[in-house]
Amino acid sequence: LRELALDGCRLGAAGFASLAGSEALAGLARLSLRANSPGEDGIAALGRATFCESLESLDLGGCTAGRSLKAL
């Protein structure tokens, strides 16, 4: 899997944490999670995901996450 788009899927912190822990996303190049509500916990989980190192593009436009989104 090289690209994944889950825009507007109502993903919250738990959904982001599930994605972050998925070994199936190793090698992912593009991830779009626009218009979801991960909150700070979801963004923090995503930031710890090992697949983030291989991402060429990460789109979090329209996500509500507070200050954590800026840190990512």
PDB file of N, CA and C in Angstrom:
ATOM      1  N   LEU A   1       0.845  -1.177   0.000  1.00  0.00           N
ATOM      2  CA  LEU A   1       0.000   0.000   0.000  1.00  0.00           C
ATOM      3  C   LEU A   1       0.887   1.235   0.000  1.00  0.00           C
ATOM      4  N   ARG A   2       0.713   2.084  -0.998  1.00  0.00           N
ATOM      5  CA  ARG A   2       1.537   3.298  -1.105  1.00  0.00           C
ATOM      6  C   ARG A   2       0.763   4.567  -0.786  1.00  0.00           C
ATOM      7  N   GLU A   3      -0.561   4.556  -1.009  1.00  0.00           N
ATOM      8  CA  GLU A   3      -1.383   5.739  -0.765  1.00  0.00           C
ATOM      9  C   GLU A   3      -2.650   5.345  -0.019  1.00  0.00           C
ATOM     10  N   LEU A   4      -3.055   6.203   0.913  1.00  0.00           N
ATOM     11  CA  LEU A   4      -4.272   5.965   1.672  1.00  0.00           C
ATOM     12  C   LEU A   4      -4.959   7.299   1.935  1.00  0.00           C
ATOM     13  N   ALA A   5      -6.239   7.371   1.612  1.00  0.00           N
ATOM     14  CA  ALA A   5      -7.029   8.576   1.869  1.00  0.00           C
ATOM     15  C   ALA A   5      -8.252   8.187   2.695  1.00  0.00           C
ATOM     16  N   LEU A   6      -8.358   8.769   3.866  1.00  0.00           N
ATOM     17  CA  LEU A   6      -9.496   8.547   4.756  1.00  0.00           C
ATOM     18  C   LEU A   6     -10.077   9.904   5.146  1.00  0.00           C
ATOM     19  N   ASP A   7     -10.330  10.710   4.142  1.00  0.00           N
ATOM     20  CA  ASP A   7     -10.838  12.065   4.350  1.00  0.00           C
ATOM     21  C   ASP A   7     -12.286  12.035   4.835  1.00  0.00           C
ATOM     22  N   GLY A   8     -12.576  12.818   5.865  1.00  0.00           N
ATOM     23  CA  GLY A   8     -13.932  12.969   6.343  1.00  0.00           C
ATOM     24  C   GLY A   8     -14.570  11.683   6.854  1.00  0.00           C
ATOM     25  N   CYS A   9     -13.786  10.796   7.384  1.00  0.00           N
ATOM     26  CA  CYS A   9     -14.297   9.502   7.862  1.00  0.00           C
ATOM     27  C   CYS A   9     -14.652   9.506   9.349  1.00  0.00           C
ATOM     28  N   ARG A  10     -14.679  10.684   9.939  1.00  0.00           N
ATOM     29  CA  ARG A  10     -15.013  10.825  11.360  1.00  0.00           C
ATOM     30  C   ARG A  10     -14.040  10.073  12.266  1.00  0.00           C
ATOM     31  N   LEU A  11     -12.792  10.042  11.870  1.00  0.00           N
ATOM     32  CA  LEU A  11     -11.774   9.399  12.699  1.00  0.00           C
ATOM     33  C   LEU A  11     -11.437  10.298  13.878  1.00  0.00           C
ATOM     34  N   GLY A  12     -11.417   9.721  15.044  1.00  0.00           N
ATOM     35  CA  GLY A  12     -11.030  10.426  16.245  1.00  0.00           C
ATOM     36  C   GLY A  12      -9.673   9.935  16.724  1.00  0.00           C
ATOM     37  N   ALA A  13      -9.387  10.176  17.977  1.00  0.00           N
ATOM     38  CA  ALA A  13      -8.095   9.779  18.544  1.00  0.00           C
ATOM     39  C   ALA A  13      -7.875   8.274  18.439  1.00  0.00           C
ATOM     40  N   ALA A  14      -8.909   7.483  18.712  1.00  0.00           N
ATOM     41  CA  ALA A  14      -8.772   6.025  18.645  1.00  0.00           C
ATOM     42  C   ALA A  14      -8.474   5.553  17.222  1.00  0.00           C
ATOM     43  N   GLY A  15      -9.116   6.158  16.254  1.00  0.00           N
ATOM     44  CA  GLY A  15      -8.867   5.797  14.853  1.00  0.00           C
ATOM     45  C   GLY A  15      -7.456   6.141  14.419  1.00  0.00           C
ATOM     46  N   PHE A  16      -6.988   7.296  14.827  1.00  0.00           N
ATOM     47  CA  PHE A  16      -5.615   7.698  14.506  1.00  0.00           C
ATOM     48  C   PHE A  16      -4.617   6.776  15.189  1.00  0.00           C
ATOM     49  N   ALA A  17      -4.904   6.384  16.431  1.00  0.00           N
ATOM     50  CA  ALA A  17      -4.020   5.476  17.157  1.00  0.00           C
ATOM     51  C   ALA A  17      -3.981   4.105  16.476  1.00  0.00           C
ATOM     52  N   SER A  18      -5.113   3.651  15.986  1.00  0.00           N
ATOM     53  CA  SER A  18      -5.151   2.374  15.267  1.00  0.00           C
ATOM     54  C   SER A  18      -4.310   2.428  14.004  1.00  0.00           C
ATOM     55  N   LEU A  19      -4.450   3.510  13.263  1.00  0.00           N
ATOM     56  CA  LEU A  19      -3.630   3.683  12.062  1.00  0.00           C
ATOM     57  C   LEU A  19      -2.146   3.708  12.415  1.00  0.00           C
ATOM     58  N   ALA A  20      -1.830   4.447  13.454  1.00  0.00           N
ATOM     59  CA  ALA A  20      -0.432   4.607  13.857  1.00  0.00           C
ATOM     60  C   ALA A  20       0.208   3.273  14.233  1.00  0.00           C
ATOM     61  N   GLY A  21      -0.575   2.371  14.779  1.00  0.00           N
ATOM     62  CA  GLY A  21      -0.046   1.082  15.201  1.00  0.00           C
ATOM     63  C   GLY A  21      -0.081   0.005  14.128  1.00  0.00           C
ATOM     64  N   SER A  22      -0.541   0.335  12.960  1.00  0.00           N
ATOM     65  CA  SER A  22      -0.689  -0.657  11.902  1.00  0.00           C
ATOM     66  C   SER A  22       0.621  -0.925  11.162  1.00  0.00           C
ATOM     67  N   GLU A  23       1.052  -2.165  11.200  1.00  0.00           N
ATOM     68  CA  GLU A  23       2.257  -2.565  10.463  1.00  0.00           C
ATOM     69  C   GLU A  23       1.990  -2.629   8.963  1.00  0.00           C
ATOM     70  N   ALA A  24       0.723  -2.716   8.585  1.00  0.00           N
ATOM     71  CA  ALA A  24       0.359  -2.783   7.166  1.00  0.00           C
ATOM     72  C   ALA A  24       0.661  -1.482   6.435  1.00  0.00           C
ATOM     73  N   LEU A  25       0.896  -0.411   7.181  1.00  0.00           N
ATOM     74  CA  LEU A  25       1.158   0.885   6.551  1.00  0.00           C
ATOM     75  C   LEU A  25       2.647   1.169   6.360  1.00  0.00           C
ATOM     76  N   ALA A  26       3.484   0.205   6.661  1.00  0.00           N
ATOM     77  CA  ALA A  26       4.928   0.376   6.422  1.00  0.00           C
ATOM     78  C   ALA A  26       5.145   0.619   4.934  1.00  0.00           C
ATOM     79  N   GLY A  27       5.927   1.604   4.601  1.00  0.00           N
ATOM     80  CA  GLY A  27       6.197   1.927   3.199  1.00  0.00           C
ATOM     81  C   GLY A  27       5.181   2.871   2.586  1.00  0.00           C
ATOM     82  N   LEU A  28       4.236   3.347   3.378  1.00  0.00           N
ATOM     83  CA  LEU A  28       3.233   4.279   2.881  1.00  0.00           C
ATOM     84  C   LEU A  28       3.907   5.584   2.465  1.00  0.00           C
ATOM     85  N   ALA A  29       3.569   6.081   1.275  1.00  0.00           N
ATOM     86  CA  ALA A  29       4.174   7.315   0.774  1.00  0.00           C
ATOM     87  C   ALA A  29       3.258   8.521   0.947  1.00  0.00           C
ATOM     88  N   ARG A  30       1.948   8.304   0.803  1.00  0.00           N
ATOM     89  CA  ARG A  30       0.996   9.419   0.887  1.00  0.00           C
ATOM     90  C   ARG A  30      -0.163   9.035   1.791  1.00  0.00           C
ATOM     91  N   LEU A  31      -0.459   9.927   2.723  1.00  0.00           N
ATOM     92  CA  LEU A  31      -1.561   9.712   3.652  1.00  0.00           C
ATOM     93  C   LEU A  31      -2.383  10.987   3.741  1.00  0.00           C
ATOM     94  N   SER A  32      -3.667  10.860   3.483  1.00  0.00           N
ATOM     95  CA  SER A  32      -4.578  11.992   3.585  1.00  0.00           C
ATOM     96  C   SER A  32      -5.652  11.666   4.615  1.00  0.00           C
ATOM     97  N   LEU A  33      -5.717  12.493   5.634  1.00  0.00           N
ATOM     98  CA  LEU A  33      -6.680  12.324   6.720  1.00  0.00           C
ATOM     99  C   LEU A  33      -7.471  13.616   6.936  1.00  0.00           C
ATOM    100  N   ARG A  34      -7.736  14.320   5.865  1.00  0.00           N
ATOM    101  CA  ARG A  34      -8.424  15.612   5.928  1.00  0.00           C
ATOM    102  C   ARG A  34      -9.784  15.491   6.619  1.00  0.00           C
ATOM    103  N   ALA A  35     -10.146  16.579   7.298  1.00  0.00           N
ATOM    104  CA  ALA A  35     -11.493  16.739   7.868  1.00  0.00           C
ATOM    105  C   ALA A  35     -11.867  15.639   8.852  1.00  0.00           C
ATOM    106  N   ASN A  36     -10.959  15.280   9.718  1.00  0.00           N
ATOM    107  CA  ASN A  36     -11.231  14.366  10.823  1.00  0.00           C
ATOM    108  C   ASN A  36     -10.999  15.119  12.127  1.00  0.00           C
ATOM    109  N   SER A  37     -11.265  14.475  13.242  1.00  0.00           N
ATOM    110  CA  SER A  37     -11.134  15.124  14.556  1.00  0.00           C
ATOM    111  C   SER A  37     -10.277  14.289  15.497  1.00  0.00           C
ATOM    112  N   PRO A  38      -8.971  14.226  15.230  1.00  0.00           N
ATOM    113  CA  PRO A  38      -8.108  13.364  16.028  1.00  0.00           C
ATOM    114  C   PRO A  38      -7.794  13.895  17.416  1.00  0.00           C
ATOM    115  N   GLY A  39      -7.943  15.182  17.619  1.00  0.00           N
ATOM    116  CA  GLY A  39      -7.554  15.769  18.893  1.00  0.00           C
ATOM    117  C   GLY A  39      -6.046  15.638  19.100  1.00  0.00           C
ATOM    118  N   GLU A  40      -5.595  16.121  20.208  1.00  0.00           N
ATOM    119  CA  GLU A  40      -4.156  16.104  20.484  1.00  0.00           C
ATOM    120  C   GLU A  40      -3.625  14.686  20.673  1.00  0.00           C
ATOM    121  N   ASP A  41      -4.439  13.801  21.271  1.00  0.00           N
ATOM    122  CA  ASP A  41      -3.984  12.421  21.478  1.00  0.00           C
ATOM    123  C   ASP A  41      -3.804  11.678  20.154  1.00  0.00           C
ATOM    124  N   GLY A  42      -4.711  11.894  19.222  1.00  0.00           N
ATOM    125  CA  GLY A  42      -4.610  11.246  17.918  1.00  0.00           C
ATOM    126  C   GLY A  42      -3.404  11.718  17.129  1.00  0.00           C
ATOM    127  N   ILE A  43      -3.140  13.019  17.173  1.00  0.00           N
ATOM    128  CA  ILE A  43      -1.971  13.570  16.479  1.00  0.00           C
ATOM    129  C   ILE A  43      -0.687  13.059  17.116  1.00  0.00           C
ATOM    130  N   ALA A  44      -0.671  12.979  18.441  1.00  0.00           N
ATOM    131  CA  ALA A  44       0.512  12.458  19.133  1.00  0.00           C
ATOM    132  C   ALA A  44       0.769  11.005  18.738  1.00  0.00           C
ATOM    133  N   ALA A  45      -0.285  10.207  18.649  1.00  0.00           N
ATOM    134  CA  ALA A  45      -0.139   8.807  18.236  1.00  0.00           C
ATOM    135  C   ALA A  45       0.405   8.726  16.815  1.00  0.00           C
ATOM    136  N   LEU A  46      -0.127   9.557  15.933  1.00  0.00           N
ATOM    137  CA  LEU A  46       0.334   9.560  14.546  1.00  0.00           C
ATOM    138  C   LEU A  46       1.806   9.946  14.463  1.00  0.00           C
ATOM    139  N   GLY A  47       2.208  10.896  15.276  1.00  0.00           N
ATOM    140  CA  GLY A  47       3.605  11.327  15.292  1.00  0.00           C
ATOM    141  C   GLY A  47       4.570  10.236  15.725  1.00  0.00           C
ATOM    142  N   ARG A  48       4.086   9.264  16.472  1.00  0.00           N
ATOM    143  CA  ARG A  48       4.921   8.142  16.919  1.00  0.00           C
ATOM    144  C   ARG A  48       4.938   6.970  15.936  1.00  0.00           C
ATOM    145  N   ALA A  49       4.100   7.022  14.930  1.00  0.00           N
ATOM    146  CA  ALA A  49       4.003   5.915  13.969  1.00  0.00           C
ATOM    147  C   ALA A  49       5.302   5.761  13.191  1.00  0.00           C
ATOM    148  N   THR A  50       5.769   4.535  13.088  1.00  0.00           N
ATOM    149  CA  THR A  50       7.027   4.290  12.374  1.00  0.00           C
ATOM    150  C   THR A  50       6.913   4.592  10.885  1.00  0.00           C
ATOM    151  N   PHE A  51       5.730   4.448  10.312  1.00  0.00           N
ATOM    152  CA  PHE A  51       5.583   4.705   8.879  1.00  0.00           C
ATOM    153  C   PHE A  51       5.700   6.180   8.524  1.00  0.00           C
ATOM    154  N   CYS A  52       5.602   7.073   9.507  1.00  0.00           N
ATOM    155  CA  CYS A  52       5.706   8.517   9.229  1.00  0.00           C
ATOM    156  C   CYS A  52       7.057   8.881   8.617  1.00  0.00           C
ATOM    157  N   GLU A  53       8.067   8.117   8.935  1.00  0.00           N
ATOM    158  CA  GLU A  53       9.400   8.398   8.393  1.00  0.00           C
ATOM    159  C   GLU A  53       9.446   8.249   6.878  1.00  0.00           C
ATOM    160  N   SER A  54       8.615   7.375   6.311  1.00  0.00           N
ATOM    161  CA  SER A  54       8.638   7.135   4.869  1.00  0.00           C
ATOM    162  C   SER A  54       7.641   8.000   4.102  1.00  0.00           C
ATOM    163  N   LEU A  55       6.812   8.770   4.814  1.00  0.00           N
ATOM    164  CA  LEU A  55       5.803   9.581   4.140  1.00  0.00           C
ATOM    165  C   LEU A  55       6.422  10.704   3.319  1.00  0.00           C
ATOM    166  N   GLU A  56       5.949  10.825   2.102  1.00  0.00           N
ATOM    167  CA  GLU A  56       6.321  11.943   1.236  1.00  0.00           C
ATOM    168  C   GLU A  56       5.276  13.058   1.354  1.00  0.00           C
ATOM    169  N   SER A  57       4.045  12.672   1.702  1.00  0.00           N
ATOM    170  CA  SER A  57       2.950  13.633   1.790  1.00  0.00           C
ATOM    171  C   SER A  57       2.003  13.218   2.909  1.00  0.00           C
ATOM    172  N   LEU A  58       1.684  14.182   3.768  1.00  0.00           N
ATOM    173  CA  LEU A  58       0.720  13.982   4.843  1.00  0.00           C
ATOM    174  C   LEU A  58      -0.230  15.173   4.821  1.00  0.00           C
ATOM    175  N   ASP A  59      -1.507  14.914   4.581  1.00  0.00           N
ATOM    176  CA  ASP A  59      -2.502  15.981   4.496  1.00  0.00           C
ATOM    177  C   ASP A  59      -3.459  15.870   5.674  1.00  0.00           C
ATOM    178  N   LEU A  60      -3.406  16.846   6.560  1.00  0.00           N
ATOM    179  CA  LEU A  60      -4.275  16.899   7.730  1.00  0.00           C
ATOM    180  C   LEU A  60      -5.159  18.143   7.695  1.00  0.00           C
ATOM    181  N   GLY A  61      -5.367  18.681   6.511  1.00  0.00           N
ATOM    182  CA  GLY A  61      -6.183  19.883   6.356  1.00  0.00           C
ATOM    183  C   GLY A  61      -7.572  19.699   6.935  1.00  0.00           C
ATOM    184  N   GLY A  62      -8.018  20.686   7.677  1.00  0.00           N
ATOM    185  CA  GLY A  62      -9.350  20.645   8.248  1.00  0.00           C
ATOM    186  C   GLY A  62      -9.486  19.788   9.496  1.00  0.00           C
ATOM    187  N   CYS A  63      -8.386  19.246   9.979  1.00  0.00           N
ATOM    188  CA  CYS A  63      -8.428  18.440  11.202  1.00  0.00           C
ATOM    189  C   CYS A  63      -8.395  19.349  12.426  1.00  0.00           C
ATOM    190  N   THR A  64      -9.106  18.947  13.444  1.00  0.00           N
ATOM    191  CA  THR A  64      -9.068  19.667  14.704  1.00  0.00           C
ATOM    192  C   THR A  64      -8.133  18.928  15.642  1.00  0.00           C
ATOM    193  N   ALA A  65      -7.084  19.626  16.068  1.00  0.00           N
ATOM    194  CA  ALA A  65      -6.088  18.956  16.898  1.00  0.00           C
ATOM    195  C   ALA A  65      -5.363  19.889  17.851  1.00  0.00           C
ATOM    196  N   GLY A  66      -5.673  21.134  17.870  1.00  0.00           N
ATOM    197  CA  GLY A  66      -4.996  22.044  18.786  1.00  0.00           C
ATOM    198  C   GLY A  66      -3.532  22.244  18.437  1.00  0.00           C
ATOM    199  N   ARG A  67      -2.724  22.421  19.461  1.00  0.00           N
ATOM    200  CA  ARG A  67      -1.312  22.717  19.254  1.00  0.00           C
ATOM    201  C   ARG A  67      -0.507  21.554  18.685  1.00  0.00           C
ATOM    202  N   SER A  68      -0.951  20.329  18.897  1.00  0.00           N
ATOM    203  CA  SER A  68      -0.205  19.157  18.440  1.00  0.00           C
ATOM    204  C   SER A  68      -0.011  19.131  16.937  1.00  0.00           C
ATOM    205  N   LEU A  69      -0.975  19.639  16.202  1.00  0.00           N
ATOM    206  CA  LEU A  69      -0.885  19.649  14.748  1.00  0.00           C
ATOM    207  C   LEU A  69       0.290  20.487  14.282  1.00  0.00           C
ATOM    208  N   LYS A  70       0.562  21.575  14.954  1.00  0.00           N
ATOM    209  CA  LYS A  70       1.712  22.420  14.598  1.00  0.00           C
ATOM    210  C   LYS A  70       3.029  21.716  14.876  1.00  0.00           C
ATOM    211  N   ALA A  71       3.068  20.909  15.920  1.00  0.00           N
ATOM    212  CA  ALA A  71       4.295  20.197  16.286  1.00  0.00           C
ATOM    213  C   ALA A  71       4.635  19.096  15.295  1.00  0.00           C
ATOM    214  N   LEU A  72       3.611  18.525  14.662  1.00  0.00           N
ATOM    215  CA  LEU A  72       3.847  17.442  13.724  1.00  0.00           C
ATOM    216  C   LEU A  72       4.476  17.970  12.461  1.00  0.00           C
TER     217      LEU A  72
END
